[in-house]
Short mmCIF file of C-alpha atoms and ligand atoms in Angstrom, two decimals:
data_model
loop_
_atom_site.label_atom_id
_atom_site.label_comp_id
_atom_site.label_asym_id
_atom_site.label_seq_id
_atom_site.Cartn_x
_atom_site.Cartn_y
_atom_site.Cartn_z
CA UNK N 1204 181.66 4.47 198.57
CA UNK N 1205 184.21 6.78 198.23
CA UNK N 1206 183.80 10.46 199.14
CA UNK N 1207 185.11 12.86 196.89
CA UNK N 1208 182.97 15.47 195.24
CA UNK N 1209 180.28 14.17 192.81
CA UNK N 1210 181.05 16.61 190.29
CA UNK N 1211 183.50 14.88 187.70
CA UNK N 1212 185.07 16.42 185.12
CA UNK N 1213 188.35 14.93 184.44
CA UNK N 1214 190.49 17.09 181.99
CA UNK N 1215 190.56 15.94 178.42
CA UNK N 1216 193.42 14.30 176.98
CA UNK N 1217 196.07 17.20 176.02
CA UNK N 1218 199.37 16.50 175.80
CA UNK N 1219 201.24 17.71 178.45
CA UNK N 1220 202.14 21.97 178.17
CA UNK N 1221 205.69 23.03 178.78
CA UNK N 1222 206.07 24.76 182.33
CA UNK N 1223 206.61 27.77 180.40
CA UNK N 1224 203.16 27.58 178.60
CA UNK N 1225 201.98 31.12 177.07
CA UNK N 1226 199.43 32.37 179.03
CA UNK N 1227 195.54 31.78 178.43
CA UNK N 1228 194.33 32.17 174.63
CA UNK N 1229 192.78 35.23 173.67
CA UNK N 1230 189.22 33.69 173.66
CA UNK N 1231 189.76 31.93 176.80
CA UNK N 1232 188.15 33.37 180.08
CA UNK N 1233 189.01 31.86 183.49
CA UNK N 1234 186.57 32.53 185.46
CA UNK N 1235 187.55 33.83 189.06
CA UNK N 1236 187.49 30.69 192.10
CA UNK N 1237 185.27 31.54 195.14
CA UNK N 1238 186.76 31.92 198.61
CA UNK N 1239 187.95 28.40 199.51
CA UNK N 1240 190.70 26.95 200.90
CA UNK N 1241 192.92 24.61 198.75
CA UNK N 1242 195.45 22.71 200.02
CA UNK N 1243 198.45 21.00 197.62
CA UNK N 1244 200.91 18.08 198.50
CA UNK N 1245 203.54 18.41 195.91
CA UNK N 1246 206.24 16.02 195.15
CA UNK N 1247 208.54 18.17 193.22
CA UNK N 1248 209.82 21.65 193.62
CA UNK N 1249 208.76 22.53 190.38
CA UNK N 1250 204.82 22.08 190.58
CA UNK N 1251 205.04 23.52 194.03
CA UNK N 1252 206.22 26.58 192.19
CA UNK N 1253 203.41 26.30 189.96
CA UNK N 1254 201.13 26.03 192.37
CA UNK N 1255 202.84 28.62 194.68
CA UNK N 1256 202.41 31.46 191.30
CA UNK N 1257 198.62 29.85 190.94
CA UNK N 1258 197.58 31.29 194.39
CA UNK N 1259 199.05 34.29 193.75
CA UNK N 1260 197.21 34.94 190.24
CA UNK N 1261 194.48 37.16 189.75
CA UNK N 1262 191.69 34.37 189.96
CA UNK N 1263 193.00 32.98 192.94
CA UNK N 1264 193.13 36.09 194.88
CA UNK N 1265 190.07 35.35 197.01
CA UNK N 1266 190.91 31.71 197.35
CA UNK N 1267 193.39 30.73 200.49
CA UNK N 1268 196.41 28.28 199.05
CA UNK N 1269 198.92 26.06 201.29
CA UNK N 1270 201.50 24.43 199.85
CA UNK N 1271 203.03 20.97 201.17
CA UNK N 1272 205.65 18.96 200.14
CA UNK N 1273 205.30 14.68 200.28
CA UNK N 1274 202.15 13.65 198.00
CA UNK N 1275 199.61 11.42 198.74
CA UNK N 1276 201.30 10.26 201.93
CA UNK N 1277 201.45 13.35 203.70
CA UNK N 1278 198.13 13.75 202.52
CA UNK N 1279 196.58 10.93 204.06
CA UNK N 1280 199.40 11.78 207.02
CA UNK N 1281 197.60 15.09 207.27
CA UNK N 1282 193.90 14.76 207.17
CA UNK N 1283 193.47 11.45 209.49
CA UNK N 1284 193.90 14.06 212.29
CA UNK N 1285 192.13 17.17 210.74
CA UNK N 1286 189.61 18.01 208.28
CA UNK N 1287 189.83 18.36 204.70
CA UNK N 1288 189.62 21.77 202.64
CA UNK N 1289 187.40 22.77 199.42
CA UNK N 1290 190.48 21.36 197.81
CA UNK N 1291 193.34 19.09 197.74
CA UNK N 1292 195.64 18.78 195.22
CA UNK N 1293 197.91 15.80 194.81
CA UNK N 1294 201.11 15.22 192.65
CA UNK N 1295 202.40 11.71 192.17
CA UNK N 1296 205.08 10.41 190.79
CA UNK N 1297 204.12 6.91 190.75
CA UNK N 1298 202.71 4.71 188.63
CA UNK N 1299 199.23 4.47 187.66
CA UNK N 1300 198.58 1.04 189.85
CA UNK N 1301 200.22 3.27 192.77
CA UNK N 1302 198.50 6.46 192.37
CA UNK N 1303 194.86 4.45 192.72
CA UNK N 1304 196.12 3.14 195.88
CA UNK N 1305 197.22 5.85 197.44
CA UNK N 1306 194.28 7.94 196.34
CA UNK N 1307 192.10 4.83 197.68
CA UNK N 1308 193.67 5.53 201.15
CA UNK N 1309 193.14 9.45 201.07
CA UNK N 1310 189.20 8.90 200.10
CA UNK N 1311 189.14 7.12 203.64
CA UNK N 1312 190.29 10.90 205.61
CA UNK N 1313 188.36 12.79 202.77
CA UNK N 1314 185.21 14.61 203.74
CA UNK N 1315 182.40 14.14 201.68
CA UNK N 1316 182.63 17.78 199.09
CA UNK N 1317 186.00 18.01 199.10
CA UNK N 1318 187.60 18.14 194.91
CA UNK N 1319 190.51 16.61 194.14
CA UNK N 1320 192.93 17.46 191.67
CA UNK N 1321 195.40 15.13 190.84
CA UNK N 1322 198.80 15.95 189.04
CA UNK N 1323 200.85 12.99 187.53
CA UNK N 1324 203.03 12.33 185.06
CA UNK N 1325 201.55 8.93 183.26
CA UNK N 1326 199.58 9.96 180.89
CA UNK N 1327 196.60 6.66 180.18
CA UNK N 1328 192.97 6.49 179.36
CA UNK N 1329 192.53 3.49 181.71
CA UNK N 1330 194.29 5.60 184.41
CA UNK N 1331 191.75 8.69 183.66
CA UNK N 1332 188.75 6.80 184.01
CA UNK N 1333 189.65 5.14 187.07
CA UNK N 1334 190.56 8.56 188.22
CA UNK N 1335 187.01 9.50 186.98
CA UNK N 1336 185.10 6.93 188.87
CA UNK N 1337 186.83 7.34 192.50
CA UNK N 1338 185.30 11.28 192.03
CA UNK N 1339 188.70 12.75 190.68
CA UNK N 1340 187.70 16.15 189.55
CA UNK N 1341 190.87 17.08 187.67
CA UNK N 1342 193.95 15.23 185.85
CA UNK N 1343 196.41 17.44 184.72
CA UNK N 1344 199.65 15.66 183.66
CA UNK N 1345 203.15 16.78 184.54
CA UNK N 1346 204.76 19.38 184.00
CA UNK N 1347 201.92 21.74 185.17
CA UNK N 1348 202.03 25.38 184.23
CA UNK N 1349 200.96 28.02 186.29
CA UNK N 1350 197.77 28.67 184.25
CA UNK N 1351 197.18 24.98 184.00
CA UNK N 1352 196.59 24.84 187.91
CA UNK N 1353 194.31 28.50 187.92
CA UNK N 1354 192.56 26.35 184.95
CA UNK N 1355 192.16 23.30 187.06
CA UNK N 1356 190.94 24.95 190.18
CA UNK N 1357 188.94 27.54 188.84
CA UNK N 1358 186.75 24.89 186.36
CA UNK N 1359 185.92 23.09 189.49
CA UNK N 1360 183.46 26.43 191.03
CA UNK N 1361 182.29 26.75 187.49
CA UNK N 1362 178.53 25.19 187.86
CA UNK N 1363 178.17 22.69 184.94
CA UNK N 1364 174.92 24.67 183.69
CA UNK N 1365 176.46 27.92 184.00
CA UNK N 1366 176.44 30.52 181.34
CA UNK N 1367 179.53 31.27 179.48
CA UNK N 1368 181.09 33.75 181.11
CA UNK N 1369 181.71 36.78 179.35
CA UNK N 1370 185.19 38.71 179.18
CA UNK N 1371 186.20 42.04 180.31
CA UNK N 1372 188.54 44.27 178.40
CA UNK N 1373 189.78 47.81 179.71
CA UNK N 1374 190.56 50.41 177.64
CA UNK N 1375 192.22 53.28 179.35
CA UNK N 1376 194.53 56.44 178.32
CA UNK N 1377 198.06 57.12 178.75
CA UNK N 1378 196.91 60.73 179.21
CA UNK N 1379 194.05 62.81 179.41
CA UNK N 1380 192.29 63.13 176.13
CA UNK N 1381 194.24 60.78 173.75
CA UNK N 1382 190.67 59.35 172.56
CA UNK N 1383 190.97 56.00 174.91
CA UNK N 1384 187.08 56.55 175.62
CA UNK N 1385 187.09 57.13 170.78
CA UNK N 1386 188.83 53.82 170.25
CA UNK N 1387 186.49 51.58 173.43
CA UNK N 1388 183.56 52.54 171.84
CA UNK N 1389 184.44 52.28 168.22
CA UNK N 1390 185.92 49.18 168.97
CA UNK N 1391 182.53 48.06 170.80
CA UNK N 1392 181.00 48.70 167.89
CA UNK N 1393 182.77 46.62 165.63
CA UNK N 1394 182.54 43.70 168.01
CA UNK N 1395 178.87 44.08 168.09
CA UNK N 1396 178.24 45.01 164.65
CA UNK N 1397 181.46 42.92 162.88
CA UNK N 1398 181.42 39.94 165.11
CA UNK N 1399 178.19 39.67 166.40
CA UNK N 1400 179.35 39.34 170.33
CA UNK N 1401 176.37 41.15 172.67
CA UNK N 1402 178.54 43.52 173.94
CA UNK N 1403 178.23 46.48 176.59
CA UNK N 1404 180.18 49.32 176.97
CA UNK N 1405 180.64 50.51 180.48
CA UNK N 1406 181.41 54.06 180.93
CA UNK N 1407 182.94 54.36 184.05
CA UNK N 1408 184.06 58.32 183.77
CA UNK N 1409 180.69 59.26 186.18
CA UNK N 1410 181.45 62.76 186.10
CA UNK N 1411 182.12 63.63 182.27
CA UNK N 1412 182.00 60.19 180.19
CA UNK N 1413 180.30 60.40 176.84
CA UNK N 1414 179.54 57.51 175.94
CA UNK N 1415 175.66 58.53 175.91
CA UNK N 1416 176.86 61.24 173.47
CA UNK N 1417 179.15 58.85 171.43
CA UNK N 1418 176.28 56.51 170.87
CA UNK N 1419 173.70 59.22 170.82
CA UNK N 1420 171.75 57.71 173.75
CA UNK N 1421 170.34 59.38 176.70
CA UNK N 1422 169.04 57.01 179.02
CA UNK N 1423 167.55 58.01 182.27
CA UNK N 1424 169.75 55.58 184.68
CA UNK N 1425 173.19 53.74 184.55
CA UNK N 1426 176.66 53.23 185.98
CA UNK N 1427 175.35 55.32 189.16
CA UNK N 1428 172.41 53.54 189.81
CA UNK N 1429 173.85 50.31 190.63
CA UNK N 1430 177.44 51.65 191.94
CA UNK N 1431 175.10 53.81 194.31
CA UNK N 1432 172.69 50.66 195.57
CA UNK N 1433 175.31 48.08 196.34
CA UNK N 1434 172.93 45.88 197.57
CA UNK N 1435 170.39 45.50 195.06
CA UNK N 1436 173.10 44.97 192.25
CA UNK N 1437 172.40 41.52 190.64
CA UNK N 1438 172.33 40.55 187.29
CA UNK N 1439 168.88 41.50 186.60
CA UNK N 1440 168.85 44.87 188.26
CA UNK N 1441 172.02 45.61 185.79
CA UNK N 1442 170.28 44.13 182.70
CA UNK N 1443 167.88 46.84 183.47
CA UNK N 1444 169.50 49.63 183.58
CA UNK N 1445 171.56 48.85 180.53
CA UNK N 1446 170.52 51.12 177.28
CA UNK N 1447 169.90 49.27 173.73
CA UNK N 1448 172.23 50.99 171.20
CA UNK N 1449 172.37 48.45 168.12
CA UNK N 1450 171.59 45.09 167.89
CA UNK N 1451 173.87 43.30 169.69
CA UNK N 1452 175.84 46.41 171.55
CA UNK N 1453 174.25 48.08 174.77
CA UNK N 1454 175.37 51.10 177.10
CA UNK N 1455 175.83 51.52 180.61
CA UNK N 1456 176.07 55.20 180.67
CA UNK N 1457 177.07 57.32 182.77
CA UNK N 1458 175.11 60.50 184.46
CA UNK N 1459 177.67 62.93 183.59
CA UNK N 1460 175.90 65.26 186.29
CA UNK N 1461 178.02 67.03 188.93
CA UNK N 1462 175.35 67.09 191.46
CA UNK N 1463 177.38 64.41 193.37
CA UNK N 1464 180.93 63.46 193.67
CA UNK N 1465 182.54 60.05 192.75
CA UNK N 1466 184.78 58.76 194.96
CA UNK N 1467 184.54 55.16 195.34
CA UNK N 1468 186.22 52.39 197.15
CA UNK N 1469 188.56 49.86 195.46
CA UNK N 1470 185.66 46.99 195.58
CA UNK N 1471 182.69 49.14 194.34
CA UNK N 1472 182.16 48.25 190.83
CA UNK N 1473 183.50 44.16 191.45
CA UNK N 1474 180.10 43.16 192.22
CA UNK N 1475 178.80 45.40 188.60
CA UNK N 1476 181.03 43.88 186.54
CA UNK N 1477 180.43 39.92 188.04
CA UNK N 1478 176.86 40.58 187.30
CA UNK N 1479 177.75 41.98 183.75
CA UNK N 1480 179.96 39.39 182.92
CA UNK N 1481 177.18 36.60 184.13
CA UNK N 1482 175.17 37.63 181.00
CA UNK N 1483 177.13 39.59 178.58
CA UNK N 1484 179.88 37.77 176.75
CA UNK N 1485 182.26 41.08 176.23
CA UNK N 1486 182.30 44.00 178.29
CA UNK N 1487 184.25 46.75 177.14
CA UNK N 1488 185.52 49.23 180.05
CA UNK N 1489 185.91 52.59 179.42
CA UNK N 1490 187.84 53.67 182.32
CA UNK N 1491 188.43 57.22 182.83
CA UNK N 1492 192.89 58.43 182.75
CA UNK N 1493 193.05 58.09 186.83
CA UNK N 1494 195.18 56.24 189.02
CA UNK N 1495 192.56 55.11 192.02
CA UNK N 1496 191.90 52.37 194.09
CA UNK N 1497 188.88 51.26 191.76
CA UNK N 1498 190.63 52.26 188.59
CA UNK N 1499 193.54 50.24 189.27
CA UNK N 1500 191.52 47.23 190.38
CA UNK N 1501 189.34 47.02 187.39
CA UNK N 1502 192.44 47.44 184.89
CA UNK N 1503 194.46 44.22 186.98
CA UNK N 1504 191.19 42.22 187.47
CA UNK N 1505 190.83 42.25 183.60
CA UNK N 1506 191.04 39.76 181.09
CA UNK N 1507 192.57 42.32 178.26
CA UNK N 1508 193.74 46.01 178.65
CA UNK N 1509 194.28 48.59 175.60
CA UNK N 1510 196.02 51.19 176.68
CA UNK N 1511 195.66 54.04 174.37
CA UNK N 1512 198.36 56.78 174.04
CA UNK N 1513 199.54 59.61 171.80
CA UNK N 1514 202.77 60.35 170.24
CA UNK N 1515 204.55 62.23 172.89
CA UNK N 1516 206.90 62.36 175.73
CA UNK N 1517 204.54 62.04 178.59
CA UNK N 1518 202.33 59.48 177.24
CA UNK N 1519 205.13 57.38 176.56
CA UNK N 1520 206.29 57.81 180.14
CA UNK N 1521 202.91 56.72 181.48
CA UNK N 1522 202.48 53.96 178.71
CA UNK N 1523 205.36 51.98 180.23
CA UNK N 1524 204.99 53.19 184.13
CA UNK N 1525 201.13 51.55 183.34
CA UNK N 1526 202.15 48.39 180.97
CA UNK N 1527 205.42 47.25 183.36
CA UNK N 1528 202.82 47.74 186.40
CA UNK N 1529 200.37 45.64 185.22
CA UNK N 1530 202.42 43.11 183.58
CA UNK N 1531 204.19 42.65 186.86
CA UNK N 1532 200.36 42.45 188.71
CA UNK N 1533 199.58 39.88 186.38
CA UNK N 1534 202.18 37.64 185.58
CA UNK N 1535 200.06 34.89 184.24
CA UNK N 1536 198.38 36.96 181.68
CA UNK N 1537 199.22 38.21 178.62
CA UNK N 1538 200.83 41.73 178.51
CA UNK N 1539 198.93 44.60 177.96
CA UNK N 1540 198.21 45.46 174.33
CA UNK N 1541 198.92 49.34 173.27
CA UNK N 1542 197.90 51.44 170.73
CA UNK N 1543 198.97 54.66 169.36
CA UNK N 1544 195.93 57.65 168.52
CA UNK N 1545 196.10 60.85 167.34
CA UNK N 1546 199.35 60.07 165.15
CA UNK N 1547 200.50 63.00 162.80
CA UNK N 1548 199.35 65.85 163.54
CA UNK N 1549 200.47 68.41 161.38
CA UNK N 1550 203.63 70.26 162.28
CA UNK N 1551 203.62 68.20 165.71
CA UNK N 1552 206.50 66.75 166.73
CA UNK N 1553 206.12 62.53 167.33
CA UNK N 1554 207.66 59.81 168.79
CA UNK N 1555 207.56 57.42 166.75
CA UNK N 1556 205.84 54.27 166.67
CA UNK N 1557 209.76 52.28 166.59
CA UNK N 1558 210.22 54.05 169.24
CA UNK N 1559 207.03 53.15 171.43
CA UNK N 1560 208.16 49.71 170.42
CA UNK N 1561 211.50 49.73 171.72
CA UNK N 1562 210.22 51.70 175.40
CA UNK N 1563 207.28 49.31 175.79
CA UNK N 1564 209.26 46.09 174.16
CA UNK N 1565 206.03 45.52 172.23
CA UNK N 1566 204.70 46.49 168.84
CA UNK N 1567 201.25 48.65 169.16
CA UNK N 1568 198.14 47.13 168.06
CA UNK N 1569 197.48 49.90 166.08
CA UNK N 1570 198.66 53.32 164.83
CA UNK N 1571 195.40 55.02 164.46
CA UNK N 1572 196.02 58.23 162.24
CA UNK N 1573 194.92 62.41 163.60
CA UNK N 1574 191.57 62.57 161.66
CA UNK N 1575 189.78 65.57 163.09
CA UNK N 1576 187.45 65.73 159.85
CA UNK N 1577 186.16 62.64 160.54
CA UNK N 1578 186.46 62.22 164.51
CA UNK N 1579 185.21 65.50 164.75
CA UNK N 1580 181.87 64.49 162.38
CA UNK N 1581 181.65 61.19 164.47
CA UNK N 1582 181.67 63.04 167.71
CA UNK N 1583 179.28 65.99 167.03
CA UNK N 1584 177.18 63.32 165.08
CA UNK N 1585 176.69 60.93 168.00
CA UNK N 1586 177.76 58.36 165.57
CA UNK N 1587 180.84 55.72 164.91
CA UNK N 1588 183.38 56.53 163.00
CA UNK N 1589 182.12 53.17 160.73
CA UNK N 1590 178.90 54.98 160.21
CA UNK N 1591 180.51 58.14 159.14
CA UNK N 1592 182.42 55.85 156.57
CA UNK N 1593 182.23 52.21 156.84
CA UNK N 1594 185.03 51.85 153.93
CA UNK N 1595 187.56 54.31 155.60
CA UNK N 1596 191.02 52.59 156.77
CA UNK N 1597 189.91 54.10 160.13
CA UNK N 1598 187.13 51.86 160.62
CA UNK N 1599 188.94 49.08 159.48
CA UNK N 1600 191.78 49.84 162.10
CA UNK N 1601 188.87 49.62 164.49
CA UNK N 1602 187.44 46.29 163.12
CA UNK N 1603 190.58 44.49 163.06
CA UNK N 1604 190.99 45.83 167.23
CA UNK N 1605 187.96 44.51 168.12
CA UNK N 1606 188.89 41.06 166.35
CA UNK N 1607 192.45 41.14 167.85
CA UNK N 1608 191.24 41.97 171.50
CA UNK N 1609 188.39 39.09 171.48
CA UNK N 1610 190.71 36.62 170.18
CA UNK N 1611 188.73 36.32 166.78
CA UNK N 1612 191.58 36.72 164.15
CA UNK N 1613 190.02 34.74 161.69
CA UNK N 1614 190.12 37.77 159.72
CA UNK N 1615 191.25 36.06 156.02
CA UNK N 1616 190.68 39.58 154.32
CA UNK N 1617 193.53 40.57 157.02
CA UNK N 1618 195.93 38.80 155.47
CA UNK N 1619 198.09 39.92 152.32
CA UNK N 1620 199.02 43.44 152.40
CA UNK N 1621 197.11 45.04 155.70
CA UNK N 1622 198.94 47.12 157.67
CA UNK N 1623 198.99 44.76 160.57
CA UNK N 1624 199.28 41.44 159.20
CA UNK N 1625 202.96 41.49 160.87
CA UNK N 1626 200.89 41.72 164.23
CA UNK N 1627 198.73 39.73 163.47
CA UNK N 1628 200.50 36.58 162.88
CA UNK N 1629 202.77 37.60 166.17
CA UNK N 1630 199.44 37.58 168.08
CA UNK N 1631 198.88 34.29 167.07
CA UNK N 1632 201.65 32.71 167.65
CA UNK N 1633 201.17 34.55 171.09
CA UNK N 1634 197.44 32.96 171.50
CA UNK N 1635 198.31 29.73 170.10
N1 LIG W 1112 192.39 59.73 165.84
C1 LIG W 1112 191.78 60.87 166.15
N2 LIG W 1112 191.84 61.92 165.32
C2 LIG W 1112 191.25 63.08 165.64
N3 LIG W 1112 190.54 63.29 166.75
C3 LIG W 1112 190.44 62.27 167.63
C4 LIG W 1112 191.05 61.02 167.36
N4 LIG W 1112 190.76 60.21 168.41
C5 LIG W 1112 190.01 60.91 169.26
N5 LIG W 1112 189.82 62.15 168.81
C6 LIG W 1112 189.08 63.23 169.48
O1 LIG W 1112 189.77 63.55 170.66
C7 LIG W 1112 188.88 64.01 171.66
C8 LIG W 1112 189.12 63.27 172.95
O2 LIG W 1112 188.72 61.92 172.79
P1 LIG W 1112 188.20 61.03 173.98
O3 LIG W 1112 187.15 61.73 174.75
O4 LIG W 1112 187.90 59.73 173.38
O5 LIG W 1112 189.53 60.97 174.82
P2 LIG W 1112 189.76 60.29 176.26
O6 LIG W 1112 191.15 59.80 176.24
O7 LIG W 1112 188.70 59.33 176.56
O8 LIG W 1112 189.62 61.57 177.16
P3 LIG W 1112 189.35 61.64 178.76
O9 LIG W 1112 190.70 61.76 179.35
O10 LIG W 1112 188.53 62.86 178.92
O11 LIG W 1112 188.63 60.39 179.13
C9 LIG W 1112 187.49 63.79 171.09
O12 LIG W 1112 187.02 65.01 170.63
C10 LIG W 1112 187.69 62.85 169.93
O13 LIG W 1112 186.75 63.02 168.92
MG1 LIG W 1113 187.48 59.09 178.25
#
């Protein structure tokens, strides 16, 4: 009997991606891979680059990645003399009759739990289910993008009865007050209210956030009480100390109390947001306009980011400093979105949204107009700006974010003559 893992799940038939693949689609969440030890035995420079990016992505931080040139044989070379890690991944050249062979011989050195991916270039149904019954986790067929290998390696820690895995998307400011904390919540909204996604919003500015105000909640525990008791944080203790603010949208406020200070470690909310994600499939960050360990951590360790920004020189400064940091953090992602707040305030002098373009080399998401009639209402309300008026372009602006950022851009009324139709159909050439 051969002794691969007993969890098979050989990759459907796609047709091969280009090594240049776009990164993952806008619905798509990858989860993270645990801490284990993967070893690859490439046969070509090219998916040993692949790999080589792989174990430096976001997903693979924890995981420890060696790189090998000489396939199969080196493989089999290799582990007569020494053990075998969580993972091995093989590339072959050869031909189908070949690869079974070879991969025949390495299930002889193979410990028993040990997943193997295999990357080849013939692509055969025969071949894949012969894969399949010698306990092949993985087929991916040449050429392998980066993303294809963090696919292939993170699917294999995903248990097959596990929840879907909810996404994270941080919304942060460019600056101090440009409304980042306005558009995350209105945008929550409309994701919970417009498309139905249990959402939470996690208001991660301890000392001053209002989100409790925004939503007109004021619940007796939150964000502190599980950043405060590392150890009991699991995804039950969380689910309780989330607040209920519509049907499908919940809070986890913060104390906005000064009583204590809160200065955290880079690692204190991971464990939060793993438990969050467990249950909830979109969690909205609203991250305070700081530069910290933490801060900086939970915008890379993403799976979108919004920065939000207003119309002048600084913000456009710390736009691009922010979106060229994290693009370069997270090279197998897809950029950062932006979008403009605040825009036209009377007698202020702008920047202009061409502008922002050509800095950031990206259109915004959105160019959300200076309304302080109807943000003001909203905020001394406790209410959305959609519940102020559901039928203003505003809420609209927010609707068509929250469909944009979750990778639902079905949106047919969006089509014709909206104001980001342009955008739109860029994004999905993007996600496609
Ligand atoms: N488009 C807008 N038009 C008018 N007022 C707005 C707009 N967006 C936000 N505001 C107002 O700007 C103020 C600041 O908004 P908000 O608290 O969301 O900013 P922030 O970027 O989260 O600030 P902080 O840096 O404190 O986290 C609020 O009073 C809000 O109502
Ligand atoms: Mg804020």
């Amino acid at each position: 009997m051969i002794k691969y893992a007993s969890q098979v799940a050989v990759a459907e038939d796609r047709s091969a991606p280009p090594a240049s693949a776009e990164p993952v689609a806008a619905d798509e969440h990858i989860a993270p891979a645990p801490r284990v030890s993967i070893q690859a035995f490439c046969e070509t420079v090219e998916t040993a680059a692949a790999v080589q990016a792989a174990g430096e992505d976001r997903r693979l931080a924890k995981a420890h990645v060696k790189i090998q040139m000489g396939g199969a044989t080196a493989a089999v070379e290799a582990y007569r003399s020494s053990p075998t890690p969580n993972v091995i991944v093989i590339e072959t050249e050869s031909r189908a009759g070949d690869i079974l062979g070879s991969l025949d011989q390495l299930a002889e050195v193979c410990d028993a739990g040990t997943r193997v991916i295999v990357i080849g270039r013939v692509n055969d149904v025969t071949l894949y289910r012969e894969l399949t019954r010698r306990g092949v986790s993985e087929y991916l067929i040449a050429p392998v993008s980066t993303i294809d290998v963090v696919r292939g390696v993170c699917a294999l820690f995903v248990a097959p009865d596990a929840k879907p895995v909810g996404r994270i998307i941080a919304v942060v400011g460019a600056k101090g007050g440009v409304g980042a904390s306005t558009v995350a919540h209105n945008v929550a909204f409309a994701i919970a209210r417009d498309l139905s996604l249990d959402s939470v919003v996690t208001d991660l500015d301890l000392a001053f956030g209002t989100a409790g105000l925004d939503y007109n909640q004021d619940p007796p525990q939150g964000i502190a009480d599980a950043v405060f008791s590392p150890d009991r944080v699991d995804t039950a203790f969380v689910d309780r100390l989330l607040s209920k603010c519509t049907d499908h949208l919940s809070l986890l406020a913060a104390p906005a109390t000064l009583d204590r200070v809160y200065d955290f470690g880079a690692e204190a909310f991971d464990s939060i947001l793993e438990s969050l994600r467990a249950s909830i499939p979109c969690v909205v960050l609203d991250l305070p306009h700081l530069w910290t360990g933490w801060t900086k951590r939970l915008l890379v360790s993403a799976d979108d980011i919004l920065v939000v920004a207003s119309p002048d020189l600084a913000n456009l400064r710390n736009a691009k400093n922010m979106v060229d940091l994290l693009r370069s953090s997270r090279p197998n992602d897809r950029r950062p979105y932006y979008c403009l707040n605040q825009v036209g305030v009377p007698k202020r002098p702008e920047i202009t949204p061409a502008d922002f373009a050509k800095a950031l080399e990206d259109q915004p998401l959105a160019v959300i107009p200076f309304e302080p009639q109807l943000f003001g209402t909203a905020a001394n309300n406790g209410q959305m700006i959609a519940e102020v008026s559901a039928s203003h372009k505003t809420a609209e602006m927010f609707r068509q974010l929250a469909q944009m950022l979750t990778g639902r851009t079905e949106a047919k009324r969006s089509r014709g003559n909206s104001l980001l139709s342009p955008l739109l159909a860029k994004l999905r050439k993007r996600a496609g």
